[in-house]
């Protein structure tokens, strides 16, 4: 039976239960925090306690698993996540990969096939180690791969990262979540690149597809076998909740409930919005938090004609299939 690696070790894919497929615990720039925040607006103990309480509230809604695609570029730091996971009865699944929109980090610019230091692709080496052996010395293994194809498209750096992710997928079997720009419809570029690399598209989530209400675009992606990440509930500035609901209901009515997963792309703390971010977020994005789906979105989907079985597919069956290859 398939097992899935989590921060607290492997669990059976059948035991993942209701799963939000794209939530961050933290989204940070480590250098920003260390140089401009530590002792000022960043207090490690306060932030860990806050995360524990927010994730417990989510667990109390019946969500059993979150997939946290926080990688290098978003401040991945597994020891902190381990501290939190020890205090919350929630599976937290973590990722390997890179979060950049255009440029390759310098740390990979000079090493690789045909480069100054002519070695095998170091990103594949690093991502594979995260999956096969564990991240750093934490003992925690990544269970998925993450990269971005944003509005800038397949720049030289993005192309190299996406191919390294694809080849790591082929070597390890780990599924992929790719950040995309729905206004630029960059999901197409991602799918085409992955297909050219022999990726099993049933193992790909097109993250942020839910920012689009273009049914033709969404069905085109889903028809490749990929799964649509309807994963930014509460980020109304990208697409208001009623429109997201209407789009999911329309897709479900057309038979696509087996190609949809749900999430908020939320976090306990993000260092993008200044020190007083709670107030800023409450004013601008009041629904961008972990329990909006449980409290508001699921009832609205039911009212829109989405059945209980279809909701179960989106929350339970599709995540299980993504991580296990097991048909629902
Ligand atoms: Zn995200």
PDB file of C-alpha atoms and ligand atoms in Angstrom:
ATOM      1  CA  UNK A   1       0.000   0.000   0.000  1.00  0.00           C
ATOM      2  CA  UNK A   2       1.261   3.478  -0.859  1.00  0.00           C
ATOM      3  CA  UNK A   3       2.670   5.620   1.884  1.00  0.00           C
ATOM      4  CA  UNK A   4       3.156   9.388   1.831  1.00  0.00           C
ATOM      5  CA  UNK A   5       5.988  11.139   3.638  1.00  0.00           C
ATOM      6  CA  UNK A   6       4.938  13.848   6.097  1.00  0.00           C
ATOM      7  CA  UNK A   7       6.826  15.971   8.608  1.00  0.00           C
ATOM      8  CA  UNK A   8       6.092  13.317  11.250  1.00  0.00           C
ATOM      9  CA  UNK A   9       6.970  10.399   9.001  1.00  0.00           C
ATOM     10  CA  UNK A  10       5.133   8.208   6.514  1.00  0.00           C
ATOM     11  CA  UNK A  11       1.359   7.782   6.567  1.00  0.00           C
ATOM     12  CA  UNK A  12      -0.831   5.559   4.426  1.00  0.00           C
ATOM     13  CA  UNK A  13      -2.219   7.380   1.406  1.00  0.00           C
ATOM     14  CA  UNK A  14      -5.648   6.094   2.452  1.00  0.00           C
ATOM     15  CA  UNK A  15      -5.247   7.925   5.761  1.00  0.00           C
ATOM     16  CA  UNK A  16      -4.570  11.400   4.334  1.00  0.00           C
ATOM     17  CA  UNK A  17      -8.275  12.206   4.617  1.00  0.00           C
ATOM     18  CA  UNK A  18      -9.602  15.658   3.740  1.00  0.00           C
ATOM     19  CA  UNK A  19      -6.591  17.472   2.304  1.00  0.00           C
ATOM     20  CA  UNK A  20      -5.902  21.078   1.372  1.00  0.00           C
ATOM     21  CA  UNK A  21      -3.395  20.748  -1.431  1.00  0.00           C
ATOM     22  CA  UNK A  22      -1.609  24.117  -1.264  1.00  0.00           C
ATOM     23  CA  UNK A  23      -1.123  25.867   2.076  1.00  0.00           C
ATOM     24  CA  UNK A  24       2.022  27.427   3.427  1.00  0.00           C
ATOM     25  CA  UNK A  25       2.817  27.394   7.121  1.00  0.00           C
ATOM     26  CA  UNK A  26       5.200  30.310   6.582  1.00  0.00           C
ATOM     27  CA  UNK A  27       6.205  32.292   3.509  1.00  0.00           C
ATOM     28  CA  UNK A  28       9.365  34.221   4.258  1.00  0.00           C
ATOM     29  CA  UNK A  29      12.631  35.508   2.944  1.00  0.00           C
ATOM     30  CA  UNK A  30      15.130  34.114   5.398  1.00  0.00           C
ATOM     31  CA  UNK A  31      17.520  37.015   4.729  1.00  0.00           C
ATOM     32  CA  UNK A  32      14.722  39.538   5.215  1.00  0.00           C
ATOM     33  CA  UNK A  33      13.792  37.983   8.556  1.00  0.00           C
ATOM     34  CA  UNK A  34      17.367  37.656   9.782  1.00  0.00           C
ATOM     35  CA  UNK A  35      18.454  41.172   8.818  1.00  0.00           C
ATOM     36  CA  UNK A  36      15.337  43.279   9.160  1.00  0.00           C
ATOM     37  CA  UNK A  37      12.885  41.357  11.299  1.00  0.00           C
ATOM     38  CA  UNK A  38      14.559  39.325  14.003  1.00  0.00           C
ATOM     39  CA  UNK A  39      13.871  40.937  17.379  1.00  0.00           C
ATOM     40  CA  UNK A  40      11.691  43.548  15.671  1.00  0.00           C
ATOM     41  CA  UNK A  41       8.616  42.095  13.999  1.00  0.00           C
ATOM     42  CA  UNK A  42       9.860  38.503  14.035  1.00  0.00           C
ATOM     43  CA  UNK A  43       9.783  36.491  17.258  1.00  0.00           C
ATOM     44  CA  UNK A  44      10.342  32.793  16.663  1.00  0.00           C
ATOM     45  CA  UNK A  45       8.425  31.636  19.742  1.00  0.00           C
ATOM     46  CA  UNK A  46       5.466  33.904  19.072  1.00  0.00           C
ATOM     47  CA  UNK A  47       5.264  32.780  15.440  1.00  0.00           C
ATOM     48  CA  UNK A  48       5.500  29.078  16.286  1.00  0.00           C
ATOM     49  CA  UNK A  49       2.759  29.373  18.934  1.00  0.00           C
ATOM     50  CA  UNK A  50       0.589  31.329  16.505  1.00  0.00           C
ATOM     51  CA  UNK A  51       1.057  28.679  13.808  1.00  0.00           C
ATOM     52  CA  UNK A  52       0.126  25.916  16.229  1.00  0.00           C
ATOM     53  CA  UNK A  53      -3.089  27.664  17.176  1.00  0.00           C
ATOM     54  CA  UNK A  54      -4.070  28.456  13.566  1.00  0.00           C
ATOM     55  CA  UNK A  55      -3.385  24.901  12.417  1.00  0.00           C
ATOM     56  CA  UNK A  56      -5.285  23.428  15.367  1.00  0.00           C
ATOM     57  CA  UNK A  57      -8.285  25.522  14.335  1.00  0.00           C
ATOM     58  CA  UNK A  58      -7.988  24.078  10.838  1.00  0.00           C
ATOM     59  CA  UNK A  59      -7.767  20.540  12.198  1.00  0.00           C
ATOM     60  CA  UNK A  60     -10.865  21.200  14.265  1.00  0.00           C
ATOM     61  CA  UNK A  61     -12.733  21.783  10.987  1.00  0.00           C
ATOM     62  CA  UNK A  62     -11.997  18.210   9.925  1.00  0.00           C
ATOM     63  CA  UNK A  63      -9.031  18.820   7.627  1.00  0.00           C
ATOM     64  CA  UNK A  64      -6.472  16.084   8.290  1.00  0.00           C
ATOM     65  CA  UNK A  65      -3.670  16.994   5.864  1.00  0.00           C
ATOM     66  CA  UNK A  66      -2.118  20.080   4.335  1.00  0.00           C
ATOM     67  CA  UNK A  67       0.371  20.062   1.496  1.00  0.00           C
ATOM     68  CA  UNK A  68       2.931  22.817   2.062  1.00  0.00           C
ATOM     69  CA  UNK A  69       4.790  23.611  -1.183  1.00  0.00           C
ATOM     70  CA  UNK A  70       7.204  25.985   0.548  1.00  0.00           C
ATOM     71  CA  UNK A  71      10.614  25.539  -1.039  1.00  0.00           C
ATOM     72  CA  UNK A  72      13.796  27.582  -1.436  1.00  0.00           C
ATOM     73  CA  UNK A  73      12.556  31.039  -2.407  1.00  0.00           C
ATOM     74  CA  UNK A  74       9.753  30.931   0.181  1.00  0.00           C
ATOM     75  CA  UNK A  75      11.868  30.313   3.274  1.00  0.00           C
ATOM     76  CA  UNK A  76      11.554  26.560   3.735  1.00  0.00           C
ATOM     77  CA  UNK A  77      12.993  25.672   7.156  1.00  0.00           C
ATOM     78  CA  UNK A  78      12.014  22.189   8.265  1.00  0.00           C
ATOM     79  CA  UNK A  79      13.148  22.281  11.939  1.00  0.00           C
ATOM     80  CA  UNK A  80      10.591  25.032  12.599  1.00  0.00           C
ATOM     81  CA  UNK A  81       7.864  23.039  10.834  1.00  0.00           C
ATOM     82  CA  UNK A  82       8.817  19.963  12.880  1.00  0.00           C
ATOM     83  CA  UNK A  83       8.306  21.899  16.121  1.00  0.00           C
ATOM     84  CA  UNK A  84       4.842  22.897  14.947  1.00  0.00           C
ATOM     85  CA  UNK A  85       3.891  19.469  13.610  1.00  0.00           C
ATOM     86  CA  UNK A  86       4.718  17.922  16.982  1.00  0.00           C
ATOM     87  CA  UNK A  87       2.018  20.079  18.560  1.00  0.00           C
ATOM     88  CA  UNK A  88      -0.805  19.667  16.013  1.00  0.00           C
ATOM     89  CA  UNK A  89      -2.650  16.507  14.996  1.00  0.00           C
ATOM     90  CA  UNK A  90      -2.302  17.333  11.300  1.00  0.00           C
ATOM     91  CA  UNK A  91      -0.312  15.746   8.479  1.00  0.00           C
ATOM     92  CA  UNK A  92       1.993  18.324   6.903  1.00  0.00           C
ATOM     93  CA  UNK A  93       3.451  17.235   3.572  1.00  0.00           C
ATOM     94  CA  UNK A  94       6.511  19.182   2.403  1.00  0.00           C
ATOM     95  CA  UNK A  95       8.169  19.779  -0.953  1.00  0.00           C
ATOM     96  CA  UNK A  96      11.452  19.930  -2.839  1.00  0.00           C
ATOM     97  CA  UNK A  97      12.111  22.447  -5.590  1.00  0.00           C
ATOM     98  CA  UNK A  98      12.616  26.121  -6.246  1.00  0.00           C
ATOM     99  CA  UNK A  99      10.317  29.143  -6.123  1.00  0.00           C
ATOM    100  CA  UNK A 100      11.560  31.743  -8.590  1.00  0.00           C
ATOM    101  CA  UNK A 101       9.727  33.393 -11.501  1.00  0.00           C
ATOM    102  CA  UNK A 102      12.579  34.244 -13.865  1.00  0.00           C
ATOM    103  CA  UNK A 103      16.165  33.842 -12.761  1.00  0.00           C
ATOM    104  CA  UNK A 104      18.121  30.833 -11.678  1.00  0.00           C
ATOM    105  CA  UNK A 105      19.775  31.330  -8.269  1.00  0.00           C
ATOM    106  CA  UNK A 106      23.507  31.996  -8.576  1.00  0.00           C
ATOM    107  CA  UNK A 107      24.088  28.868  -6.514  1.00  0.00           C
ATOM    108  CA  UNK A 108      23.144  26.819  -9.585  1.00  0.00           C
ATOM    109  CA  UNK A 109      24.444  29.158 -12.291  1.00  0.00           C
ATOM    110  CA  UNK A 110      27.982  27.800 -12.513  1.00  0.00           C
ATOM    111  CA  UNK A 111      27.424  24.132 -11.783  1.00  0.00           C
ATOM    112  CA  UNK A 112      25.808  21.746 -14.218  1.00  0.00           C
ATOM    113  CA  UNK A 113      26.237  19.942 -17.511  1.00  0.00           C
ATOM    114  CA  UNK A 114      28.530  21.963 -19.797  1.00  0.00           C
ATOM    115  CA  UNK A 115      29.030  24.769 -17.266  1.00  0.00           C
ATOM    116  CA  UNK A 116      32.148  26.060 -15.507  1.00  0.00           C
ATOM    117  CA  UNK A 117      31.881  23.182 -13.061  1.00  0.00           C
ATOM    118  CA  UNK A 118      30.794  20.403 -15.403  1.00  0.00           C
ATOM    119  CA  UNK A 119      28.842  18.128 -13.080  1.00  0.00           C
ATOM    120  CA  UNK A 120      25.484  16.343 -13.295  1.00  0.00           C
ATOM    121  CA  UNK A 121      22.524  18.721 -12.853  1.00  0.00           C
ATOM    122  CA  UNK A 122      22.905  19.787  -9.190  1.00  0.00           C
ATOM    123  CA  UNK A 123      19.229  20.620  -8.820  1.00  0.00           C
ATOM    124  CA  UNK A 124      18.342  17.006  -9.571  1.00  0.00           C
ATOM    125  CA  UNK A 125      20.939  15.933  -7.011  1.00  0.00           C
ATOM    126  CA  UNK A 126      19.512  18.248  -4.350  1.00  0.00           C
ATOM    127  CA  UNK A 127      15.815  17.589  -5.070  1.00  0.00           C
ATOM    128  CA  UNK A 128      16.372  13.839  -5.177  1.00  0.00           C
ATOM    129  CA  UNK A 129      18.194  13.900  -1.858  1.00  0.00           C
ATOM    130  CA  UNK A 130      15.274  15.812  -0.278  1.00  0.00           C
ATOM    131  CA  UNK A 131      12.903  13.088  -1.488  1.00  0.00           C
ATOM    132  CA  UNK A 132      14.980   9.955  -1.060  1.00  0.00           C
ATOM    133  CA  UNK A 133      17.102  10.699   2.014  1.00  0.00           C
ATOM    134  CA  UNK A 134      15.547  13.724   3.666  1.00  0.00           C
ATOM    135  CA  UNK A 135      15.906  17.489   3.875  1.00  0.00           C
ATOM    136  CA  UNK A 136      19.161  18.611   5.459  1.00  0.00           C
ATOM    137  CA  UNK A 137      19.683  16.568   8.591  1.00  0.00           C
ATOM    138  CA  UNK A 138      16.034  16.758   9.662  1.00  0.00           C
ATOM    139  CA  UNK A 139      15.121  13.236   8.594  1.00  0.00           C
ATOM    140  CA  UNK A 140      11.976  14.699   6.994  1.00  0.00           C
ATOM    141  CA  UNK A 141      11.448  13.658   3.372  1.00  0.00           C
ATOM    142  CA  UNK A 142       9.812  15.777   0.697  1.00  0.00           C
ATOM    143  CA  UNK A 143       6.823  14.082  -0.956  1.00  0.00           C
ATOM    144  CA  UNK A 144       6.370  16.372  -3.950  1.00  0.00           C
ATOM    145  CA  UNK A 145       8.232  18.699  -6.295  1.00  0.00           C
ATOM    146  CA  UNK A 146       7.498  22.386  -6.805  1.00  0.00           C
ATOM    147  CA  UNK A 147       8.528  24.898  -9.451  1.00  0.00           C
ATOM    148  CA  UNK A 148       7.067  27.974 -11.118  1.00  0.00           C
ATOM    149  CA  UNK A 149       6.093  28.912 -14.645  1.00  0.00           C
ATOM    150  CA  UNK A 150       4.784  32.427 -14.154  1.00  0.00           C
ATOM    151  CA  UNK A 151       3.939  35.238 -16.597  1.00  0.00           C
ATOM    152  CA  UNK A 152       7.555  35.521 -17.771  1.00  0.00           C
ATOM    153  CA  UNK A 153       7.187  32.032 -19.192  1.00  0.00           C
ATOM    154  CA  UNK A 154      10.052  29.683 -19.883  1.00  0.00           C
ATOM    155  CA  UNK A 155      13.071  31.914 -19.375  1.00  0.00           C
ATOM    156  CA  UNK A 156      16.403  30.109 -19.537  1.00  0.00           C
ATOM    157  CA  UNK A 157      16.430  29.760 -15.761  1.00  0.00           C
ATOM    158  CA  UNK A 158      12.820  28.585 -15.484  1.00  0.00           C
ATOM    159  CA  UNK A 159      13.284  26.090 -18.304  1.00  0.00           C
ATOM    160  CA  UNK A 160      16.277  24.568 -16.550  1.00  0.00           C
ATOM    161  CA  UNK A 161      14.501  24.384 -13.189  1.00  0.00           C
ATOM    162  CA  UNK A 162      11.325  22.878 -14.680  1.00  0.00           C
ATOM    163  CA  UNK A 163      13.331  20.245 -16.547  1.00  0.00           C
ATOM    164  CA  UNK A 164      15.258  19.404 -13.371  1.00  0.00           C
ATOM    165  CA  UNK A 165      11.919  18.985 -11.584  1.00  0.00           C
ATOM    166  CA  UNK A 166      10.582  16.820 -14.425  1.00  0.00           C
ATOM    167  CA  UNK A 167      13.658  14.597 -14.400  1.00  0.00           C
ATOM    168  CA  UNK A 168      13.568  14.273 -10.620  1.00  0.00           C
ATOM    169  CA  UNK A 169       9.924  13.229 -10.956  1.00  0.00           C
ATOM    170  CA  UNK A 170      10.939  10.590 -13.477  1.00  0.00           C
ATOM    171  CA  UNK A 171      13.669   9.326 -11.190  1.00  0.00           C
ATOM    172  CA  UNK A 172      11.716   9.305  -7.946  1.00  0.00           C
ATOM    173  CA  UNK A 173       8.033   9.146  -8.922  1.00  0.00           C
ATOM    174  CA  UNK A 174       7.314  12.210  -6.744  1.00  0.00           C
ATOM    175  CA  UNK A 175       4.376  14.252  -8.060  1.00  0.00           C
ATOM    176  CA  UNK A 176       4.724  17.885  -9.146  1.00  0.00           C
ATOM    177  CA  UNK A 177       2.951  21.109  -8.217  1.00  0.00           C
ATOM    178  CA  UNK A 178       3.714  23.948 -10.601  1.00  0.00           C
ATOM    179  CA  UNK A 179       2.883  27.551  -9.743  1.00  0.00           C
ATOM    180  CA  UNK A 180       1.316  29.200 -12.801  1.00  0.00           C
ATOM    181  CA  UNK A 181      -0.089  32.568 -13.837  1.00  0.00           C
ATOM    182  CA  UNK A 182      -3.692  32.225 -14.912  1.00  0.00           C
ATOM    183  CA  UNK A 183      -3.833  35.718 -16.532  1.00  0.00           C
ATOM    184  CA  UNK A 184      -0.906  34.621 -18.718  1.00  0.00           C
ATOM    185  CA  UNK A 185      -2.346  31.079 -19.032  1.00  0.00           C
ATOM    186  CA  UNK A 186       1.129  29.767 -18.373  1.00  0.00           C
ATOM    187  CA  UNK A 187      -0.244  26.387 -17.325  1.00  0.00           C
ATOM    188  CA  UNK A 188      -0.066  25.480 -21.009  1.00  0.00           C
ATOM    189  CA  UNK A 189       3.685  26.090 -21.098  1.00  0.00           C
ATOM    190  CA  UNK A 190       4.164  23.956 -18.009  1.00  0.00           C
ATOM    191  CA  UNK A 191       2.100  21.069 -19.353  1.00  0.00           C
ATOM    192  CA  UNK A 192       3.883  21.166 -22.713  1.00  0.00           C
ATOM    193  CA  UNK A 193       7.322  21.158 -21.079  1.00  0.00           C
ATOM    194  CA  UNK A 194       6.412  18.337 -18.709  1.00  0.00           C
ATOM    195  CA  UNK A 195       4.923  16.316 -21.546  1.00  0.00           C
ATOM    196  CA  UNK A 196       8.127  16.743 -23.567  1.00  0.00           C
ATOM    197  CA  UNK A 197      10.052  15.399 -20.568  1.00  0.00           C
ATOM    198  CA  UNK A 198       7.852  12.325 -20.236  1.00  0.00           C
ATOM    199  CA  UNK A 199       6.160  13.405 -17.010  1.00  0.00           C
ATOM    200  CA  UNK A 200       3.024  11.521 -15.992  1.00  0.00           C
ATOM    201  CA  UNK A 201       0.584  14.449 -16.214  1.00  0.00           C
ATOM    202  CA  UNK A 202      -1.778  12.713 -13.779  1.00  0.00           C
ATOM    203  CA  UNK A 203       0.954  13.526 -11.249  1.00  0.00           C
ATOM    204  CA  UNK A 204       0.856  17.283 -11.918  1.00  0.00           C
ATOM    205  CA  UNK A 205      -1.183  19.960 -10.153  1.00  0.00           C
ATOM    206  CA  UNK A 206      -1.491  23.232 -12.063  1.00  0.00           C
ATOM    207  CA  UNK A 207      -1.386  25.541  -9.075  1.00  0.00           C
ATOM    208  CA  UNK A 208      -3.459  28.727  -9.199  1.00  0.00           C
ATOM    209  CA  UNK A 209      -5.580  27.505 -12.111  1.00  0.00           C
ATOM    210  CA  UNK A 210      -8.435  28.658  -9.878  1.00  0.00           C
ATOM    211  CA  UNK A 211      -7.515  32.280 -10.572  1.00  0.00           C
ATOM    212  CA  UNK A 212      -9.068  31.702 -14.016  1.00  0.00           C
ATOM    213  CA  UNK A 213     -12.738  31.483 -14.955  1.00  0.00           C
ATOM    214  CA  UNK A 214     -11.927  30.604 -18.573  1.00  0.00           C
ATOM    215  CA  UNK A 215     -13.551  27.187 -18.856  1.00  0.00           C
ATOM    216  CA  UNK A 216     -11.904  26.452 -22.192  1.00  0.00           C
ATOM    217  CA  UNK A 217      -8.443  27.003 -20.707  1.00  0.00           C
ATOM    218  CA  UNK A 218      -9.244  24.967 -17.606  1.00  0.00           C
ATOM    219  CA  UNK A 219     -10.785  22.047 -19.503  1.00  0.00           C
ATOM    220  CA  UNK A 220      -7.866  22.020 -21.924  1.00  0.00           C
ATOM    221  CA  UNK A 221      -5.489  21.611 -18.974  1.00  0.00           C
ATOM    222  CA  UNK A 222      -7.648  18.998 -17.255  1.00  0.00           C
ATOM    223  CA  UNK A 223      -8.010  17.039 -20.493  1.00  0.00           C
ATOM    224  CA  UNK A 224      -4.244  16.465 -20.465  1.00  0.00           C
ATOM    225  CA  UNK A 225      -4.743  14.489 -17.245  1.00  0.00           C
ATOM    226  CA  UNK A 226      -3.361  17.258 -15.033  1.00  0.00           C
ATOM    227  CA  UNK A 227      -5.225  18.402 -11.920  1.00  0.00           C
ATOM    228  CA  UNK A 228      -6.484  21.959 -11.490  1.00  0.00           C
ATOM    229  CA  UNK A 229      -5.356  23.709  -8.319  1.00  0.00           C
ATOM    230  CA  UNK A 230      -8.393  25.722  -7.232  1.00  0.00           C
ATOM    231  CA  UNK A 231      -6.131  26.820  -4.474  1.00  0.00           C
ATOM    232  CA  UNK A 232      -6.382  30.521  -3.717  1.00  0.00           C
ATOM    233  CA  UNK A 233      -9.712  30.800  -1.948  1.00  0.00           C
ATOM    234  CA  UNK A 234      -9.773  34.083  -0.063  1.00  0.00           C
ATOM    235  CA  UNK A 235      -7.351  35.829  -2.407  1.00  0.00           C
ATOM    236  CA  UNK A 236     -10.249  37.774  -3.857  1.00  0.00           C
ATOM    237  CA  UNK A 237      -7.953  40.281  -5.529  1.00  0.00           C
ATOM    238  CA  UNK A 238      -6.982  37.551  -8.007  1.00  0.00           C
ATOM    239  CA  UNK A 239     -10.508  36.121  -8.385  1.00  0.00           C
ATOM    240  CA  UNK A 240     -13.472  36.740  -6.088  1.00  0.00           C
ATOM    241  CA  UNK A 241     -14.873  33.763  -4.185  1.00  0.00           C
ATOM    242  CA  UNK A 242     -18.297  33.770  -5.939  1.00  0.00           C
ATOM    243  CA  UNK A 243     -16.554  33.516  -9.320  1.00  0.00           C
ATOM    244  CA  UNK A 244     -14.266  30.723  -8.101  1.00  0.00           C
ATOM    245  CA  UNK A 245     -17.346  28.847  -6.855  1.00  0.00           C
ATOM    246  CA  UNK A 246     -19.228  29.318 -10.118  1.00  0.00           C
ATOM    247  CA  UNK A 247     -16.249  28.034 -12.115  1.00  0.00           C
ATOM    248  CA  UNK A 248     -15.834  24.916  -9.975  1.00  0.00           C
ATOM    249  CA  UNK A 249     -19.568  24.189 -10.149  1.00  0.00           C
ATOM    250  CA  UNK A 250     -19.466  24.533 -13.949  1.00  0.00           C
ATOM    251  CA  UNK A 251     -16.485  22.191 -14.185  1.00  0.00           C
ATOM    252  CA  UNK A 252     -18.074  19.664 -11.830  1.00  0.00           C
ATOM    253  CA  UNK A 253     -21.245  19.710 -13.931  1.00  0.00           C
ATOM    254  CA  UNK A 254     -19.096  18.891 -16.958  1.00  0.00           C
ATOM    255  CA  UNK A 255     -17.530  15.893 -15.227  1.00  0.00           C
ATOM    256  CA  UNK A 256     -14.243  17.418 -14.029  1.00  0.00           C
ATOM    257  CA  UNK A 257     -14.582  16.893 -10.257  1.00  0.00           C
ATOM    258  CA  UNK A 258     -11.910  14.207 -10.538  1.00  0.00           C
ATOM    259  CA  UNK A 259      -9.435  16.847 -11.748  1.00  0.00           C
ATOM    260  CA  UNK A 260      -9.885  19.522  -9.056  1.00  0.00           C
ATOM    261  CA  UNK A 261      -8.183  20.068  -5.697  1.00  0.00           C
ATOM    262  CA  UNK A 262      -8.886  22.824  -3.181  1.00  0.00           C
ATOM    263  CA  UNK A 263      -6.815  25.160  -0.987  1.00  0.00           C
ATOM    264  CA  UNK A 264      -6.282  28.777   0.036  1.00  0.00           C
ATOM    265  CA  UNK A 265      -2.546  29.295  -0.628  1.00  0.00           C
ATOM    266  CA  UNK A 266      -2.744  30.832   2.848  1.00  0.00           C
ATOM    267  CA  UNK A 267      -0.124  30.901   5.603  1.00  0.00           C
ATOM    268  CA  UNK A 268       0.269  31.658   9.294  1.00  0.00           C
ATOM    269  CA  UNK A 269       2.693  34.451   8.538  1.00  0.00           C
ATOM    270  CA  UNK A 270       4.085  35.982   5.347  1.00  0.00           C
ATOM    271  CA  UNK A 271       6.719  38.700   5.377  1.00  0.00           C
ATOM    272  CA  UNK A 272       5.455  40.462   2.247  1.00  0.00           C
ATOM    273  CA  UNK A 273       3.074  42.906   3.886  1.00  0.00           C
ATOM    274  CA  UNK A 274       5.000  44.737   6.580  1.00  0.00           C
ATOM    275  CA  UNK A 275       5.121  44.354  10.318  1.00  0.00           C
ATOM    276  CA  UNK A 276       1.428  44.847  11.013  1.00  0.00           C
ATOM    277  CA  UNK A 277       0.347  42.272   8.500  1.00  0.00           C
ATOM    278  CA  UNK A 278      -2.609  40.919  10.429  1.00  0.00           C
ATOM    279  CA  UNK A 279      -4.334  44.296  10.240  1.00  0.00           C
ATOM    280  CA  UNK A 280      -3.341  44.775   6.607  1.00  0.00           C
ATOM    281  CA  UNK A 281      -4.661  41.370   5.640  1.00  0.00           C
ATOM    282  CA  UNK A 282      -7.877  41.749   7.610  1.00  0.00           C
ATOM    283  CA  UNK A 283      -8.596  44.986   5.776  1.00  0.00           C
ATOM    284  CA  UNK A 284      -7.724  43.839   2.276  1.00  0.00           C
ATOM    285  CA  UNK A 285      -8.204  40.047   2.209  1.00  0.00           C
ATOM    286  CA  UNK A 286     -10.402  39.147   5.207  1.00  0.00           C
ATOM    287  CA  UNK A 287     -11.148  35.618   3.951  1.00  0.00           C
ATOM    288  CA  UNK A 288      -7.556  34.628   3.194  1.00  0.00           C
ATOM    289  CA  UNK A 289      -7.074  32.124   6.003  1.00  0.00           C
ATOM    290  CA  UNK A 290      -7.133  28.377   6.524  1.00  0.00           C
ATOM    291  CA  UNK A 291     -10.803  27.898   7.456  1.00  0.00           C
ATOM    292  CA  UNK A 292     -12.526  29.852   4.676  1.00  0.00           C
ATOM    293  CA  UNK A 293     -13.074  26.679   2.636  1.00  0.00           C
ATOM    294  CA  UNK A 294     -14.539  24.730   5.543  1.00  0.00           C
ATOM    295  CA  UNK A 295     -16.709  27.615   6.752  1.00  0.00           C
ATOM    296  CA  UNK A 296     -17.824  29.296   3.540  1.00  0.00           C
ATOM    297  CA  UNK A 297     -16.678  27.615   0.331  1.00  0.00           C
ATOM    298  CA  UNK A 298     -17.998  24.091   0.870  1.00  0.00           C
ATOM    299  CA  UNK A 299     -21.503  25.324   1.767  1.00  0.00           C
ATOM    300  CA  UNK A 300     -21.452  27.583  -1.297  1.00  0.00           C
ATOM    301  CA  UNK A 301     -20.361  24.708  -3.541  1.00  0.00           C
ATOM    302  CA  UNK A 302     -23.233  22.583  -2.219  1.00  0.00           C
ATOM    303  CA  UNK A 303     -25.677  25.414  -2.908  1.00  0.00           C
ATOM    304  CA  UNK A 304     -24.302  25.607  -6.440  1.00  0.00           C
ATOM    305  CA  UNK A 305     -25.178  21.981  -7.110  1.00  0.00           C
ATOM    306  CA  UNK A 306     -21.831  20.354  -6.367  1.00  0.00           C
ATOM    307  CA  UNK A 307     -22.587  16.992  -4.762  1.00  0.00           C
ATOM    308  CA  UNK A 308     -21.149  15.556  -1.568  1.00  0.00           C
ATOM    309  CA  UNK A 309     -19.444  12.863  -3.637  1.00  0.00           C
ATOM    310  CA  UNK A 310     -17.781  15.494  -5.829  1.00  0.00           C
ATOM    311  CA  UNK A 311     -16.561  17.395  -2.757  1.00  0.00           C
ATOM    312  CA  UNK A 312     -15.152  14.127  -1.441  1.00  0.00           C
ATOM    313  CA  UNK A 313     -13.333  13.661  -4.754  1.00  0.00           C
ATOM    314  CA  UNK A 314     -11.753  17.139  -4.523  1.00  0.00           C
ATOM    315  CA  UNK A 315     -10.767  16.883  -0.862  1.00  0.00           C
ATOM    316  CA  UNK A 316      -9.936  13.198  -0.418  1.00  0.00           C
ATOM    317  CA  UNK A 317      -9.816  11.043  -3.560  1.00  0.00           C
ATOM    318  CA  UNK A 318      -7.821  13.339  -5.840  1.00  0.00           C
ATOM    319  CA  UNK A 319      -5.105  14.054  -3.241  1.00  0.00           C
ATOM    320  CA  UNK A 320      -4.838  10.317  -2.510  1.00  0.00           C
ATOM    321  CA  UNK A 321      -4.508   9.526  -6.230  1.00  0.00           C
ATOM    322  CA  UNK A 322      -1.891  12.284  -6.677  1.00  0.00           C
ATOM    323  CA  UNK A 323       0.285  10.845  -3.927  1.00  0.00           C
ATOM    324  CA  UNK A 324      -0.312   7.153  -4.533  1.00  0.00           C
ATOM    325  CA  UNK A 325      -1.183   6.627  -8.147  1.00  0.00           C
ATOM    326  CA  UNK A 326      -4.165   4.732  -6.846  1.00  0.00           C
ATOM    327  CA  UNK A 327      -7.423   5.215  -8.741  1.00  0.00           C
ATOM    328  CA  UNK A 328     -10.175   6.648  -6.550  1.00  0.00           C
TER     329      UNK A 328
HETATM  330 ZN1  LIG B   1       1.785  28.992  -2.763  1.00  0.00          ZN
END
